[in-house]
Amino acid sequence: MPGQNGTWGEKTAGEKAARDVLDAVLRRAIAAADPREILPRHLPPLPKGRVVVVGCGKSAALMAAAVEEAWPEVPLEGVVVTRYGHAVPTRRIRVIEAAHPVPDENSLRGAREVLAAVQGLGPDDLVLALISGGGSALLTLPAPGLTLEDKRAVNAALLASGATIHEMNVVRKHLSAIKGGRLAAAAAPARVITLAISDVPGDDPAIIASGPTVPDPSTFAEARAIIACYRLEMPEAVRRHLERGEGETPKPGSLPHASFTLIATPMMALRAAREAAQAHGVPALILGDALEGESQALALALAGIARSVRRHGEPAPAPCLLLSGGETTVTLRGGEKPGRGGRNTEFLLALALALEGEPGIWALAADTDGIDGTEDAAGAIIGPDTLARARAQGLDPRRFLERHDSYSFFEALSGLVRTGPTLTNVNDIRAILIT
Amino acid sequence: MPGQNGTWGEKTAGEKAARDVLDAVLRRAIAAADPREILPRHLPPLPKGRVVVVGCGKSAALMAAAVEEAWPEVPLEGVVVTRYGHAVPTRRIRVIEAAHPVPDENSLRGAREVLAAVQGLGPDDLVLALISGGGSALLTLPAPGLTLEDKRAVNAALLASGATIHEMNVVRKHLSAIKGGRLAAAAAPARVITLAISDVPGDDPAIIASGPTVPDPSTFAEARAIIACYRLEMPEAVRRHLERGEGETPKPGSLPHASFTLIATPMMALRAAREAAQAHGVPALILGDALEGESQALALALAGIARSVRRHGEPAPAPCLLLSGGETTVTLRGGEKPGRGGRNTEFLLALALALEGEPGIWALAADTDGIDGTEDAAGAIIGPDTLARARAQGLDPRRFLERHDSYSFFEALSGLVRTGPTLTNVNDIRAILIT
């Protein structure tokens, strides 16, 4: 990564050391979520029978490639569904690309082929299910009698209703032919081993990609109650399907042939990042793996913690690295024409303004998928002189923040961090180094 | 404090234990800022000569009373200026009440009497200066040739200009006859010992009450540059005064007879709170003494940290108390008719919503001055069942938050914490207990 990133012109020794720590931290966080690095050690012993690999999510193709690499001689079969542009070359496992976040016909095709691939297996066969974020939209199969259009109408109604994520999932799982453990049920009696990369707060297996291999405690009755509670208008076919309540999701205890392993999570990436910092002699404090809220608001809060480290040695003495994960949001006010930028560069610009050039504080924030928002950078790095350097170039940092034009700001300062798309995702990593 | 607070009906043992910890934490934080508790140990040996006590700030009268109590036989003289309603009975030191935050005629009178009290002293005499938050407005004396009206006009122009706090202080100190070290200069050759309670982020002695006893590195030339930079319209008398530049503030090194001691700060209060928690067997992490931003935004950030403690044991294993200080803000959207509430109850209601009834998490937030906003409570306490109890009473927590009606919410739940006005202030204390 060093060398790919922008330079800051003449670097002081302290600046160089700070950038080295932050670069290493990001590199290790991404490596901790890279299927090629982490997946092989989670592979089970080879079964007597066949090995069928299925999967869905933005990382599905890369995970499939990692399996092929780890088992070069094994006659693998199966199919995984990933997002358009997220395929990588594979030789034995097929890759289908489909639309995200709104499913398309390829999502249906993908789901049908995944289900077909696990049919007719025996107890000596192994199904390896490779699950990652985005899998819910990519692997979509309406229950018999329902259409993709029905599911889209339900989704739109749910999103507008104020229902919680949990409630939405209860309804969705009862309109699907593959979610909520149905994929694992279809694979029986073969053993099903799921290897998953989490990008959801709490890392709940039932939530990642809507849990196609995970038992579902919720019921048709609950789905109906949620529809009634929020007075949701449902297509007639959906209403009838829920009333009939045929084909309940597999309940806890009913999938003894299936096991589930998280191979990468935001917290695992943060802990790997902490080790990287410690190897540079910098102790790190992990504040949390799912910090949310507006980018600017979180910047203010973390600036206060960073200042406290410098002034008071609380919550930890300097040198210290404050790590956090999760996804922030950037809310645009109505009528604004926003500039270019993602939630990480917005966070950093707000952090620089909150720190007002406080000496000895550097920070990096980046999306572990390598793409901050819609831009070609993963994030950026700031230092104590970020504001001064901007002003020396005639740039007004506050105006850039007001226009949500943080990408342009850091591009002008050569402060962007580029990793290229990583094809994995454990959300953002924010690292604030107090020296 | 226990007994004064609202009850939660039938308490479980865990709930009782949680409330005991939080009550003790608040009590100790306030005690750590109570002049009667902390001031005596900072008093110097009695001088050969006279003891003149002067002071300003919301805690000035209570600090004066603490001096009288500690030195019952000493013939004290002098005068302190406090806010209307903040006087306490004293026998030897006079107390003047004046207006805050906009100075009135009593602020002028108070400043003149304070300056008069330190005239004509000798090297064996001692001036004890008692400084606390709000002192800048309470001790106001325009430089010769300027009026209170001039200073108000300048203040209004500065506040509207976008100038930083530091820049505003540079200008103010050069329009004052008492700020920026001038009080200490007037007291020479007597020894000047300042005992101060800080309510400003960073605890800069030059900022607390505009530093009447603290050297000021800034100059008339800087004040003029700030006026020019922001193109401020100044009253003619102010413009002439700054141009003339006569009577510069005392510069660093020029007040060798003056010393300054912080006797209470937000961080000292947080550390005392940590000791109280540890005495209950709960280790505490101090996140910072000056966390700022919107109450609701900080609640989201701290909810994420609290959840991480429960789920991952990061940044510390449970049981754990997350402590923070500083002052948040509550911004009302235009056109709203806000309900009743202060920044601490708003923070807690938003925190309860963000935690969604997560088990094992309790929290207290309160203003150490005993008054959250304009209400009669210092703050409130929440627990895992706060939302459920509200809904059982037919209250919609989100609607209360949208209306900024958090006081009413906690009043209905008997969740308010009342301490009465404490006559001291080291900002807010927020304590989140994860069991």
PDB file of N, CA and C in Angstrom, chain A residues 62-126:
ATOM      1  N   LEU A  62     -14.569 -14.652  -4.853  1.00  0.00           N
ATOM      2  CA  LEU A  62     -13.232 -14.704  -4.269  1.00  0.00           C
ATOM      3  C   LEU A  62     -13.132 -15.852  -3.260  1.00  0.00           C
ATOM      4  N   MET A  63     -14.208 -16.079  -2.510  1.00  0.00           N
ATOM      5  CA  MET A  63     -14.227 -17.199  -1.565  1.00  0.00           C
ATOM      6  C   MET A  63     -14.146 -18.532  -2.333  1.00  0.00           C
ATOM      7  N   ALA A  64     -14.876 -18.615  -3.444  1.00  0.00           N
ATOM      8  CA  ALA A  64     -14.826 -19.839  -4.245  1.00  0.00           C
ATOM      9  C   ALA A  64     -13.415 -20.069  -4.792  1.00  0.00           C
ATOM     10  N   ALA A  65     -12.789 -18.994  -5.244  1.00  0.00           N
ATOM     11  CA  ALA A  65     -11.424 -19.115  -5.760  1.00  0.00           C
ATOM     12  C   ALA A  65     -10.475 -19.571  -4.664  1.00  0.00           C
ATOM     13  N   ALA A  66     -10.714 -19.099  -3.436  1.00  0.00           N
ATOM     14  CA  ALA A  66      -9.856 -19.500  -2.313  1.00  0.00           C
ATOM     15  C   ALA A  66     -10.009 -20.993  -2.032  1.00  0.00           C
ATOM     16  N   VAL A  67     -11.241 -21.510  -2.163  1.00  0.00           N
ATOM     17  CA  VAL A  67     -11.458 -22.947  -1.966  1.00  0.00           C
ATOM     18  C   VAL A  67     -10.725 -23.733  -3.057  1.00  0.00           C
ATOM     19  N   GLU A  68     -10.840 -23.274  -4.297  1.00  0.00           N
ATOM     20  CA  GLU A  68     -10.156 -23.966  -5.399  1.00  0.00           C
ATOM     21  C   GLU A  68      -8.646 -23.999  -5.181  1.00  0.00           C
ATOM     22  N   GLU A  69      -8.108 -22.872  -4.680  1.00  0.00           N
ATOM     23  CA  GLU A  69      -6.673 -22.774  -4.466  1.00  0.00           C
ATOM     24  C   GLU A  69      -6.231 -23.712  -3.342  1.00  0.00           C
ATOM     25  N   ALA A  70      -7.071 -23.803  -2.308  1.00  0.00           N
ATOM     26  CA  ALA A  70      -6.704 -24.637  -1.154  1.00  0.00           C
ATOM     27  C   ALA A  70      -6.855 -26.130  -1.457  1.00  0.00           C
ATOM     28  N   TRP A  71      -7.768 -26.449  -2.351  1.00  0.00           N
ATOM     29  CA  TRP A  71      -8.032 -27.852  -2.703  1.00  0.00           C
ATOM     30  C   TRP A  71      -7.798 -28.033  -4.214  1.00  0.00           C
ATOM     31  N   PRO A  72      -6.535 -27.942  -4.649  1.00  0.00           N
ATOM     32  CA  PRO A  72      -6.268 -27.921  -6.095  1.00  0.00           C
ATOM     33  C   PRO A  72      -6.657 -29.211  -6.800  1.00  0.00           C
ATOM     34  N   GLU A  73      -6.663 -30.330  -6.086  1.00  0.00           N
ATOM     35  CA  GLU A  73      -6.894 -31.633  -6.728  1.00  0.00           C
ATOM     36  C   GLU A  73      -8.309 -32.150  -6.541  1.00  0.00           C
ATOM     37  N   VAL A  74      -9.110 -31.434  -5.767  1.00  0.00           N
ATOM     38  CA  VAL A  74     -10.440 -31.959  -5.417  1.00  0.00           C
ATOM     39  C   VAL A  74     -11.424 -31.664  -6.553  1.00  0.00           C
ATOM     40  N   PRO A  75     -12.215 -32.654  -6.965  1.00  0.00           N
ATOM     41  CA  PRO A  75     -13.217 -32.410  -8.024  1.00  0.00           C
ATOM     42  C   PRO A  75     -14.409 -31.631  -7.495  1.00  0.00           C
ATOM     43  N   LEU A  76     -14.233 -30.301  -7.398  1.00  0.00           N
ATOM     44  CA  LEU A  76     -15.291 -29.445  -6.859  1.00  0.00           C
ATOM     45  C   LEU A  76     -16.383 -29.244  -7.888  1.00  0.00           C
ATOM     46  N   GLU A  77     -17.620 -29.134  -7.397  1.00  0.00           N
ATOM     47  CA  GLU A  77     -18.708 -28.714  -8.281  1.00  0.00           C
ATOM     48  C   GLU A  77     -19.498 -27.635  -7.560  1.00  0.00           C
ATOM     49  N   GLY A  78     -20.487 -27.024  -8.242  1.00  0.00           N
ATOM     50  CA  GLY A  78     -21.324 -26.039  -7.575  1.00  0.00           C
ATOM     51  C   GLY A  78     -21.296 -24.684  -8.252  1.00  0.00           C
ATOM     52  N   VAL A  79     -21.979 -23.728  -7.617  1.00  0.00           N
ATOM     53  CA  VAL A  79     -22.170 -22.417  -8.223  1.00  0.00           C
ATOM     54  C   VAL A  79     -22.335 -21.370  -7.122  1.00  0.00           C
ATOM     55  N   VAL A  80     -21.738 -20.200  -7.340  1.00  0.00           N
ATOM     56  CA  VAL A  80     -21.927 -19.088  -6.407  1.00  0.00           C
ATOM     57  C   VAL A  80     -22.419 -17.876  -7.175  1.00  0.00           C
ATOM     58  N   VAL A  81     -23.145 -17.007  -6.445  1.00  0.00           N
ATOM     59  CA  VAL A  81     -23.721 -15.807  -7.057  1.00  0.00           C
ATOM     60  C   VAL A  81     -23.084 -14.582  -6.425  1.00  0.00           C
ATOM     61  N   THR A  82     -22.511 -13.735  -7.247  1.00  0.00           N
ATOM     62  CA  THR A  82     -21.915 -12.500  -6.722  1.00  0.00           C
ATOM     63  C   THR A  82     -22.451 -11.303  -7.486  1.00  0.00           C
ATOM     64  N   ARG A  83     -22.027 -10.135  -7.054  1.00  0.00           N
ATOM     65  CA  ARG A  83     -22.508  -8.897  -7.659  1.00  0.00           C
ATOM     66  C   ARG A  83     -21.803  -8.660  -8.992  1.00  0.00           C
ATOM     67  N   TYR A  84     -22.488  -7.977  -9.894  1.00  0.00           N
ATOM     68  CA  TYR A  84     -21.844  -7.606 -11.156  1.00  0.00           C
ATOM     69  C   TYR A  84     -20.509  -6.926 -10.870  1.00  0.00           C
ATOM     70  N   GLY A  85     -19.481  -7.355 -11.571  1.00  0.00           N
ATOM     71  CA  GLY A  85     -18.154  -6.759 -11.402  1.00  0.00           C
ATOM     72  C   GLY A  85     -17.338  -7.398 -10.295  1.00  0.00           C
ATOM     73  N   HIS A  86     -17.943  -8.339  -9.536  1.00  0.00           N
ATOM     74  CA  HIS A  86     -17.230  -8.940  -8.410  1.00  0.00           C
ATOM     75  C   HIS A  86     -16.765 -10.368  -8.697  1.00  0.00           C
ATOM     76  N   ALA A  87     -16.863 -10.791  -9.981  1.00  0.00           N
ATOM     77  CA  ALA A  87     -16.402 -12.139 -10.325  1.00  0.00           C
ATOM     78  C   ALA A  87     -14.876 -12.168 -10.382  1.00  0.00           C
ATOM     79  N   VAL A  88     -14.305 -13.329 -10.084  1.00  0.00           N
ATOM     80  CA  VAL A  88     -12.885 -13.589 -10.346  1.00  0.00           C
ATOM     81  C   VAL A  88     -12.829 -14.930 -11.062  1.00  0.00           C
ATOM     82  N   PRO A  89     -11.724 -15.200 -11.792  1.00  0.00           N
ATOM     83  CA  PRO A  89     -11.676 -16.455 -12.555  1.00  0.00           C
ATOM     84  C   PRO A  89     -11.703 -17.672 -11.625  1.00  0.00           C
ATOM     85  N   THR A  90     -12.533 -18.647 -11.972  1.00  0.00           N
ATOM     86  CA  THR A  90     -12.550 -19.931 -11.266  1.00  0.00           C
ATOM     87  C   THR A  90     -12.580 -21.020 -12.334  1.00  0.00           C
ATOM     88  N   ARG A  91     -12.186 -22.232 -11.955  1.00  0.00           N
ATOM     89  CA  ARG A  91     -12.100 -23.303 -12.952  1.00  0.00           C
ATOM     90  C   ARG A  91     -13.137 -24.388 -12.725  1.00  0.00           C
ATOM     91  N   ARG A  92     -13.473 -24.629 -11.465  1.00  0.00           N
ATOM     92  CA  ARG A  92     -14.401 -25.733 -11.201  1.00  0.00           C
ATOM     93  C   ARG A  92     -15.760 -25.240 -10.693  1.00  0.00           C
ATOM     94  N   ILE A  93     -15.733 -24.192  -9.882  1.00  0.00           N
ATOM     95  CA  ILE A  93     -16.987 -23.651  -9.333  1.00  0.00           C
ATOM     96  C   ILE A  93     -17.475 -22.549 -10.272  1.00  0.00           C
ATOM     97  N   ARG A  94     -18.737 -22.637 -10.701  1.00  0.00           N
ATOM     98  CA  ARG A  94     -19.262 -21.618 -11.600  1.00  0.00           C
ATOM     99  C   ARG A  94     -19.594 -20.347 -10.826  1.00  0.00           C
ATOM    100  N   VAL A  95     -19.486 -19.206 -11.490  1.00  0.00           N
ATOM    101  CA  VAL A  95     -19.824 -17.920 -10.885  1.00  0.00           C
ATOM    102  C   VAL A  95     -20.911 -17.262 -11.722  1.00  0.00           C
ATOM    103  N   ILE A  96     -21.993 -16.871 -11.081  1.00  0.00           N
ATOM    104  CA  ILE A  96     -23.053 -16.100 -11.734  1.00  0.00           C
ATOM    105  C   ILE A  96     -23.026 -14.701 -11.145  1.00  0.00           C
ATOM    106  N   GLU A  97     -23.144 -13.693 -12.006  1.00  0.00           N
ATOM    107  CA  GLU A  97     -23.214 -12.320 -11.507  1.00  0.00           C
ATOM    108  C   GLU A  97     -24.665 -11.846 -11.568  1.00  0.00           C
ATOM    109  N   ALA A  98     -25.062 -11.098 -10.529  1.00  0.00           N
ATOM    110  CA  ALA A  98     -26.450 -10.618 -10.464  1.00  0.00           C
ATOM    111  C   ALA A  98     -26.471  -9.213  -9.861  1.00  0.00           C
ATOM    112  N   ALA A  99     -27.675  -8.658  -9.765  1.00  0.00           N
ATOM    113  CA  ALA A  99     -27.806  -7.244  -9.380  1.00  0.00           C
ATOM    114  C   ALA A  99     -27.881  -7.071  -7.864  1.00  0.00           C
ATOM    115  N   HIS A 100     -27.369  -5.956  -7.380  1.00  0.00           N
ATOM    116  CA  HIS A 100     -27.418  -5.584  -5.979  1.00  0.00           C
ATOM    117  C   HIS A 100     -27.541  -4.083  -5.904  1.00  0.00           C
ATOM    118  N   PRO A 101     -28.366  -3.505  -5.050  1.00  0.00           N
ATOM    119  CA  PRO A 101     -29.174  -4.155  -4.015  1.00  0.00           C
ATOM    120  C   PRO A 101     -30.551  -4.639  -4.476  1.00  0.00           C
ATOM    121  N   VAL A 102     -31.014  -4.234  -5.657  1.00  0.00           N
ATOM    122  CA  VAL A 102     -32.331  -4.705  -6.117  1.00  0.00           C
ATOM    123  C   VAL A 102     -32.122  -5.923  -7.011  1.00  0.00           C
ATOM    124  N   PRO A 103     -32.687  -7.089  -6.650  1.00  0.00           N
ATOM    125  CA  PRO A 103     -32.453  -8.332  -7.410  1.00  0.00           C
ATOM    126  C   PRO A 103     -32.949  -8.220  -8.846  1.00  0.00           C
ATOM    127  N   ASP A 104     -32.331  -8.984  -9.735  1.00  0.00           N
ATOM    128  CA  ASP A 104     -32.806  -9.054 -11.110  1.00  0.00           C
ATOM    129  C   ASP A 104     -33.017 -10.528 -11.501  1.00  0.00           C
ATOM    130  N   GLU A 105     -33.228 -10.775 -12.779  1.00  0.00           N
ATOM    131  CA  GLU A 105     -33.509 -12.148 -13.222  1.00  0.00           C
ATOM    132  C   GLU A 105     -32.345 -13.082 -12.911  1.00  0.00           C
ATOM    133  N   ASN A 106     -31.124 -12.553 -12.957  1.00  0.00           N
ATOM    134  CA  ASN A 106     -29.964 -13.387 -12.639  1.00  0.00           C
ATOM    135  C   ASN A 106     -29.958 -13.831 -11.181  1.00  0.00           C
ATOM    136  N   SER A 107     -30.556 -13.033 -10.293  1.00  0.00           N
ATOM    137  CA  SER A 107     -30.647 -13.454  -8.891  1.00  0.00           C
ATOM    138  C   SER A 107     -31.534 -14.697  -8.798  1.00  0.00           C
ATOM    139  N   LEU A 108     -32.628 -14.683  -9.547  1.00  0.00           N
ATOM    140  CA  LEU A 108     -33.527 -15.842  -9.570  1.00  0.00           C
ATOM    141  C   LEU A 108     -32.808 -17.063 -10.135  1.00  0.00           C
ATOM    142  N   ARG A 109     -32.149 -16.817 -11.279  1.00  0.00           N
ATOM    143  CA  ARG A 109     -31.438 -17.918 -11.933  1.00  0.00           C
ATOM    144  C   ARG A 109     -30.385 -18.475 -10.984  1.00  0.00           C
ATOM    145  N   GLY A 110     -29.643 -17.592 -10.347  1.00  0.00           N
ATOM    146  CA  GLY A 110     -28.609 -18.008  -9.414  1.00  0.00           C
ATOM    147  C   GLY A 110     -29.189 -18.845  -8.286  1.00  0.00           C
ATOM    148  N   ALA A 111     -30.272 -18.389  -7.710  1.00  0.00           N
ATOM    149  CA  ALA A 111     -30.880 -19.112  -6.592  1.00  0.00           C
ATOM    150  C   ALA A 111     -31.343 -20.496  -7.042  1.00  0.00           C
ATOM    151  N   ARG A 112     -31.955 -20.567  -8.238  1.00  0.00           N
ATOM    152  CA  ARG A 112     -32.422 -21.866  -8.742  1.00  0.00           C
ATOM    153  C   ARG A 112     -31.247 -22.814  -8.934  1.00  0.00           C
ATOM    154  N   GLU A 113     -30.161 -22.302  -9.498  1.00  0.00           N
ATOM    155  CA  GLU A 113     -29.012 -23.175  -9.754  1.00  0.00           C
ATOM    156  C   GLU A 113     -28.342 -23.611  -8.448  1.00  0.00           C
ATOM    157  N   VAL A 114     -28.319 -22.716  -7.468  1.00  0.00           N
ATOM    158  CA  VAL A 114     -27.754 -23.082  -6.164  1.00  0.00           C
ATOM    159  C   VAL A 114     -28.589 -24.194  -5.534  1.00  0.00           C
ATOM    160  N   LEU A 115     -29.910 -24.029  -5.578  1.00  0.00           N
ATOM    161  CA  LEU A 115     -30.783 -25.072  -5.007  1.00  0.00           C
ATOM    162  C   LEU A 115     -30.618 -26.391  -5.763  1.00  0.00           C
ATOM    163  N   ALA A 116     -30.533 -26.298  -7.101  1.00  0.00           N
ATOM    164  CA  ALA A 116     -30.376 -27.513  -7.908  1.00  0.00           C
ATOM    165  C   ALA A 116     -29.072 -28.229  -7.571  1.00  0.00           C
ATOM    166  N   ALA A 117     -28.027 -27.442  -7.283  1.00  0.00           N
ATOM    167  CA  ALA A 117     -26.712 -28.038  -7.033  1.00  0.00           C
ATOM    168  C   ALA A 117     -26.685 -28.886  -5.773  1.00  0.00           C
ATOM    169  N   VAL A 118     -27.592 -28.612  -4.816  1.00  0.00           N
ATOM    170  CA  VAL A 118     -27.563 -29.367  -3.554  1.00  0.00           C
ATOM    171  C   VAL A 118     -28.612 -30.478  -3.524  1.00  0.00           C
ATOM    172  N   GLN A 119     -29.290 -30.691  -4.655  1.00  0.00           N
ATOM    173  CA  GLN A 119     -30.295 -31.768  -4.704  1.00  0.00           C
ATOM    174  C   GLN A 119     -29.617 -33.122  -4.829  1.00  0.00           C
ATOM    175  N   GLY A 120     -30.264 -34.135  -4.278  1.00  0.00           N
ATOM    176  CA  GLY A 120     -29.856 -35.519  -4.523  1.00  0.00           C
ATOM    177  C   GLY A 120     -28.542 -35.908  -3.902  1.00  0.00           C
ATOM    178  N   LEU A 121     -28.110 -35.223  -2.862  1.00  0.00           N
ATOM    179  CA  LEU A 121     -26.840 -35.567  -2.217  1.00  0.00           C
ATOM    180  C   LEU A 121     -27.065 -36.612  -1.125  1.00  0.00           C
ATOM    181  N   GLY A 122     -25.989 -37.281  -0.777  1.00  0.00           N
ATOM    182  CA  GLY A 122     -26.077 -38.302   0.263  1.00  0.00           C
ATOM    183  C   GLY A 122     -25.355 -37.879   1.522  1.00  0.00           C
ATOM    184  N   PRO A 123     -25.414 -38.689   2.550  1.00  0.00           N
ATOM    185  CA  PRO A 123     -24.818 -38.339   3.848  1.00  0.00           C
ATOM    186  C   PRO A 123     -23.291 -38.237   3.814  1.00  0.00           C
ATOM    187  N   ASP A 124     -22.641 -38.817   2.811  1.00  0.00           N
ATOM    188  CA  ASP A 124     -21.188 -38.711   2.725  1.00  0.00           C
ATOM    189  C   ASP A 124     -20.732 -37.495   1.928  1.00  0.00           C
ATOM    190  N   ASP A 125     -21.703 -36.749   1.395  1.00  0.00           N
ATOM    191  CA  ASP A 125     -21.349 -35.566   0.609  1.00  0.00           C
ATOM    192  C   ASP A 125     -21.259 -34.326   1.511  1.00  0.00           C
ATOM    193  N   LEU A 126     -20.526 -33.340   1.003  1.00  0.00           N
ATOM    194  CA  LEU A 126     -20.337 -32.092   1.758  1.00  0.00           C
ATOM    195  C   LEU A 126     -20.791 -30.905   0.903  1.00  0.00           C
TER     196      LEU A 126
END
